[in-house]
């Protein structure tokens, strides 16, 4: 009984439902985004044939997981206490390292537009890619909105530039899949 009472708070602390309010939890969430980016990118690299509905559906499912991981990062950042300078540096560095991976994935997506254009039993999956990209863009914006106010002043003032660059890159890819 006593052991149970003592153990319970420890288990509660270890539970993933308890969000840690620091840079480590935000960086872990950014790590999940990177993992999901790699997964989608690897599947994209196997998407080489026309009329490949199966791979297109896998890419769609993995892209939805990626968007979920971005929304998860937004929730974790939102739940975090304000970061100090060192913590802000850590998170800003992780975001700067994430940025080229986002660009790389969006470029690779564009490179596979010919495959998407015949992916749904010979018809174009581009409208589906477009709406998937719009959902991912909305998630990226919420992550930017959630993390920015947690950073210290210097990083906070630099953040909108990065957020805008990523947003522009999404707009470019969305335009590409709009035609
Ligand atoms: C994708 O993100 C989720 C969190 O939303 C995480 O649990 C999962 O491990 C990530 N997948 C990869 C392949 O990294
Ligand atoms: C952010 O956190 C506040 C309280 O900490 C909560 O009310 C709000 O719903 C959260 N927003 C998101 C997008 O998670
Ligand atoms: C995606 O795959 C391409 C082609 O192999 C590679 O050049 C690029 O670095 C990869 N990007 C990511 C984020 O894994």
Tab-separated table of C-alpha atoms and ligand atoms in Angstrom:
chain	number	residue	atom	x	y	z
A	1	UNK	CA	0.000	0.000	0.000
A	2	UNK	CA	2.699	2.409	1.082
A	3	UNK	CA	4.894	1.209	-1.796
A	4	UNK	CA	1.961	1.826	-4.146
A	5	UNK	CA	1.522	5.355	-2.853
A	6	UNK	CA	5.220	6.076	-3.236
A	7	UNK	CA	5.414	4.482	-6.667
A	8	UNK	CA	2.386	6.211	-8.090
A	9	UNK	CA	3.873	9.691	-8.340
A	10	UNK	CA	7.050	8.223	-9.883
A	11	UNK	CA	4.995	6.425	-12.523
A	12	UNK	CA	3.079	9.631	-13.131
A	13	UNK	CA	6.373	11.446	-13.679
A	14	UNK	CA	7.543	8.808	-16.124
A	15	UNK	CA	4.271	8.884	-18.042
A	16	UNK	CA	4.548	10.395	-21.535
A	17	UNK	CA	1.255	12.204	-20.841
A	18	UNK	CA	3.205	14.561	-18.562
A	19	UNK	CA	4.787	17.105	-20.877
A	20	UNK	CA	8.163	18.323	-19.743
A	21	UNK	CA	8.362	22.073	-19.978
A	22	UNK	CA	11.797	22.513	-21.466
A	23	UNK	CA	14.000	22.586	-24.515
A	24	UNK	CA	14.660	18.817	-24.330
A	25	UNK	CA	11.015	17.924	-24.931
A	26	UNK	CA	10.724	20.418	-27.795
A	27	UNK	CA	13.921	19.079	-29.354
A	28	UNK	CA	12.646	15.519	-28.975
A	29	UNK	CA	9.471	16.558	-30.821
A	30	UNK	CA	11.629	18.156	-33.546
A	31	UNK	CA	13.537	14.844	-33.717
A	32	UNK	CA	10.229	13.080	-34.410
A	33	UNK	CA	9.560	15.548	-37.249
A	34	UNK	CA	12.981	14.747	-38.720
A	35	UNK	CA	12.302	10.997	-38.403
A	36	UNK	CA	8.974	11.384	-40.201
A	37	UNK	CA	10.578	13.533	-42.920
A	38	UNK	CA	13.177	10.816	-43.546
A	39	UNK	CA	10.447	8.175	-43.717
A	40	UNK	CA	8.390	10.065	-46.327
A	41	UNK	CA	11.555	10.925	-48.250
A	42	UNK	CA	12.690	7.294	-48.350
A	43	UNK	CA	9.288	6.162	-49.656
A	44	UNK	CA	9.342	8.972	-52.239
A	45	UNK	CA	12.642	7.571	-53.471
A	46	UNK	CA	10.902	4.259	-54.257
A	47	UNK	CA	8.138	6.098	-56.160
A	48	UNK	CA	9.583	5.730	-59.636
A	49	UNK	CA	6.887	4.061	-61.760
A	50	UNK	CA	3.743	5.526	-63.331
A	51	UNK	CA	0.293	4.468	-62.013
A	52	UNK	CA	1.756	3.352	-58.664
A	53	UNK	CA	-1.332	3.883	-56.489
A	54	UNK	CA	0.012	1.725	-53.669
A	55	UNK	CA	3.136	3.796	-53.086
A	56	UNK	CA	1.123	7.014	-53.481
A	57	UNK	CA	-1.208	5.864	-50.689
A	58	UNK	CA	1.744	4.990	-48.448
A	59	UNK	CA	3.214	8.453	-49.091
A	60	UNK	CA	-0.157	10.001	-48.201
A	61	UNK	CA	-0.358	8.037	-44.917
A	62	UNK	CA	3.257	8.818	-43.994
A	63	UNK	CA	2.736	12.497	-44.848
A	64	UNK	CA	-0.267	12.579	-42.517
A	65	UNK	CA	1.965	11.094	-39.779
A	66	UNK	CA	4.489	13.815	-40.528
A	67	UNK	CA	1.826	16.511	-40.156
A	68	UNK	CA	0.776	14.895	-36.861
A	69	UNK	CA	4.379	15.058	-35.642
A	70	UNK	CA	4.455	18.786	-36.466
A	71	UNK	CA	1.180	19.352	-34.620
A	72	UNK	CA	2.625	17.333	-31.720
A	73	UNK	CA	5.683	19.622	-31.677
A	74	UNK	CA	3.335	22.623	-31.634
A	75	UNK	CA	1.474	21.203	-28.631
A	76	UNK	CA	4.744	20.404	-26.805
A	77	UNK	CA	6.115	23.904	-27.481
A	78	UNK	CA	2.831	25.448	-26.414
A	79	UNK	CA	2.910	23.510	-23.140
A	80	UNK	CA	6.536	24.458	-22.446
A	81	UNK	CA	7.469	27.126	-19.953
A	82	UNK	CA	9.392	30.092	-21.420
A	83	UNK	CA	12.951	29.044	-22.332
A	84	UNK	CA	16.109	30.708	-21.077
A	85	UNK	CA	18.912	31.823	-23.424
A	86	UNK	CA	20.729	28.466	-23.523
A	87	UNK	CA	17.488	26.564	-24.062
A	88	UNK	CA	16.425	29.030	-26.755
A	89	UNK	CA	19.767	28.503	-28.475
A	90	UNK	CA	19.235	24.720	-28.398
A	91	UNK	CA	15.744	24.915	-29.847
A	92	UNK	CA	16.716	27.534	-32.450
A	93	UNK	CA	19.620	25.325	-33.539
A	94	UNK	CA	17.317	22.307	-33.887
A	95	UNK	CA	14.921	24.370	-36.004
A	96	UNK	CA	17.763	25.665	-38.198
A	97	UNK	CA	18.860	22.046	-38.717
A	98	UNK	CA	15.282	21.031	-39.511
A	99	UNK	CA	14.829	23.722	-42.159
A	100	UNK	CA	17.065	22.163	-44.886
A	101	UNK	CA	15.342	18.794	-44.340
A	102	UNK	CA	11.950	20.406	-44.981
A	103	UNK	CA	13.336	22.059	-48.127
A	104	UNK	CA	14.893	18.798	-49.275
A	105	UNK	CA	11.623	16.884	-48.806
A	106	UNK	CA	9.584	19.529	-50.645
A	107	UNK	CA	12.110	19.551	-53.515
A	108	UNK	CA	11.991	15.757	-53.696
A	109	UNK	CA	8.185	15.879	-53.708
A	110	UNK	CA	8.279	18.274	-56.671
A	111	UNK	CA	10.756	15.993	-58.456
A	112	UNK	CA	8.150	13.195	-58.226
A	113	UNK	CA	5.252	15.196	-59.694
A	114	UNK	CA	5.307	13.084	-62.900
A	115	UNK	CA	4.628	9.964	-60.804
A	116	UNK	CA	1.876	11.709	-58.812
A	117	UNK	CA	0.242	12.819	-62.069
A	118	UNK	CA	-0.680	9.208	-62.938
A	119	UNK	CA	-0.866	7.798	-59.405
A	120	UNK	CA	-4.626	7.354	-58.971
A	121	UNK	CA	-5.323	4.576	-61.479
A	122	UNK	CA	-3.792	6.721	-64.179
A	123	UNK	CA	-5.317	9.983	-62.893
A	124	UNK	CA	-3.538	12.787	-61.103
A	125	UNK	CA	-2.938	12.719	-57.355
A	126	UNK	CA	-1.661	16.293	-57.499
A	127	UNK	CA	-4.840	17.790	-55.935
A	128	UNK	CA	-4.377	15.349	-53.037
A	129	UNK	CA	-0.705	16.295	-52.689
A	130	UNK	CA	-1.730	19.945	-52.718
A	131	UNK	CA	-4.246	19.554	-49.876
A	132	UNK	CA	-1.770	17.413	-47.902
A	133	UNK	CA	0.830	20.157	-48.310
A	134	UNK	CA	-1.665	22.778	-47.146
A	135	UNK	CA	-2.330	20.765	-43.976
A	136	UNK	CA	1.411	20.414	-43.358
A	137	UNK	CA	1.874	24.160	-43.922
A	138	UNK	CA	-0.859	24.971	-41.393
A	139	UNK	CA	0.848	22.642	-38.885
A	140	UNK	CA	4.242	24.279	-39.536
A	141	UNK	CA	2.702	27.694	-38.957
A	142	UNK	CA	1.178	26.544	-35.650
A	143	UNK	CA	4.534	25.176	-34.553
A	144	UNK	CA	6.131	28.541	-35.398
A	145	UNK	CA	3.389	30.375	-33.523
A	146	UNK	CA	3.752	28.071	-30.491
A	147	UNK	CA	7.544	28.074	-30.217
A	148	UNK	CA	8.290	31.742	-30.972
A	149	UNK	CA	6.872	33.252	-27.749
A	150	UNK	CA	8.870	30.708	-25.671
A	151	UNK	CA	12.227	31.961	-26.987
A	152	UNK	CA	14.260	34.783	-25.463
A	153	UNK	CA	14.185	38.176	-27.201
A	154	UNK	CA	17.078	37.726	-29.651
A	155	UNK	CA	15.777	34.406	-30.951
A	156	UNK	CA	12.204	35.636	-30.840
A	157	UNK	CA	13.031	38.478	-33.216
A	158	UNK	CA	14.831	36.136	-35.646
A	159	UNK	CA	12.082	33.500	-35.643
A	160	UNK	CA	9.593	35.205	-38.029
A	161	UNK	CA	12.255	35.236	-40.778
A	162	UNK	CA	12.708	31.443	-40.544
A	163	UNK	CA	8.967	30.821	-40.220
A	164	UNK	CA	8.367	32.983	-43.318
A	165	UNK	CA	11.079	31.209	-45.332
A	166	UNK	CA	9.518	27.832	-44.565
A	167	UNK	CA	6.059	29.197	-45.363
A	168	UNK	CA	7.331	30.523	-48.733
A	169	UNK	CA	8.845	27.138	-49.548
A	170	UNK	CA	5.464	25.498	-48.849
A	171	UNK	CA	3.710	28.093	-51.056
A	172	UNK	CA	6.149	27.283	-53.848
A	173	UNK	CA	5.457	23.527	-53.595
A	174	UNK	CA	1.681	24.115	-53.308
A	175	UNK	CA	1.772	26.259	-56.474
A	176	UNK	CA	3.753	23.515	-58.227
A	177	UNK	CA	1.065	20.923	-57.435
A	178	UNK	CA	-1.747	23.328	-58.365
A	179	UNK	CA	-1.166	22.882	-62.084
B	1	LIG	C1	6.727	10.399	-36.238
B	1	LIG	O1	6.256	11.266	-35.250
B	1	LIG	C2	5.642	10.599	-34.143
B	1	LIG	C3	5.113	11.694	-33.211
B	1	LIG	O2	4.046	12.378	-33.841
B	1	LIG	C4	6.662	9.716	-33.459
B	1	LIG	O3	6.058	9.020	-32.416
B	1	LIG	C5	7.238	8.756	-34.473
B	1	LIG	O4	8.272	8.009	-33.861
B	1	LIG	C6	7.801	9.500	-35.670
B	1	LIG	N1	8.217	8.546	-36.705
B	1	LIG	C7	9.484	8.413	-37.109
B	1	LIG	C8	9.697	7.431	-38.220
B	1	LIG	O5	10.391	9.046	-36.627
B	2	LIG	C1	-1.794	26.081	-25.508
B	2	LIG	O1	-1.778	26.003	-24.083
B	2	LIG	C2	-2.887	26.637	-23.470
B	2	LIG	C3	-2.710	26.576	-21.948
B	2	LIG	O2	-1.434	26.208	-21.580
B	2	LIG	C4	-4.165	25.933	-23.895
B	2	LIG	O3	-5.277	26.594	-23.333
B	2	LIG	C5	-4.268	25.958	-25.415
B	2	LIG	O4	-5.393	25.189	-25.831
B	2	LIG	C6	-3.040	25.375	-26.036
B	2	LIG	N1	-3.093	25.513	-27.497
B	2	LIG	C7	-2.710	24.545	-28.322
B	2	LIG	C8	-2.768	24.869	-29.787
B	2	LIG	O5	-2.297	23.463	-27.948
B	3	LIG	C1	15.764	12.797	-49.755
B	3	LIG	O1	16.215	11.951	-50.772
B	3	LIG	C2	17.069	12.588	-51.695
B	3	LIG	C3	17.381	11.620	-52.827
B	3	LIG	O2	18.028	10.472	-52.353
B	3	LIG	C4	18.345	13.035	-50.962
B	3	LIG	O3	19.201	13.713	-51.859
B	3	LIG	C5	17.942	13.990	-49.835
B	3	LIG	O4	19.086	14.325	-49.075
B	3	LIG	C6	16.932	13.322	-48.934
B	3	LIG	N1	16.442	14.296	-47.960
B	3	LIG	C7	16.163	13.986	-46.708
B	3	LIG	C8	15.641	15.074	-45.839
B	3	LIG	O5	16.327	12.862	-46.249
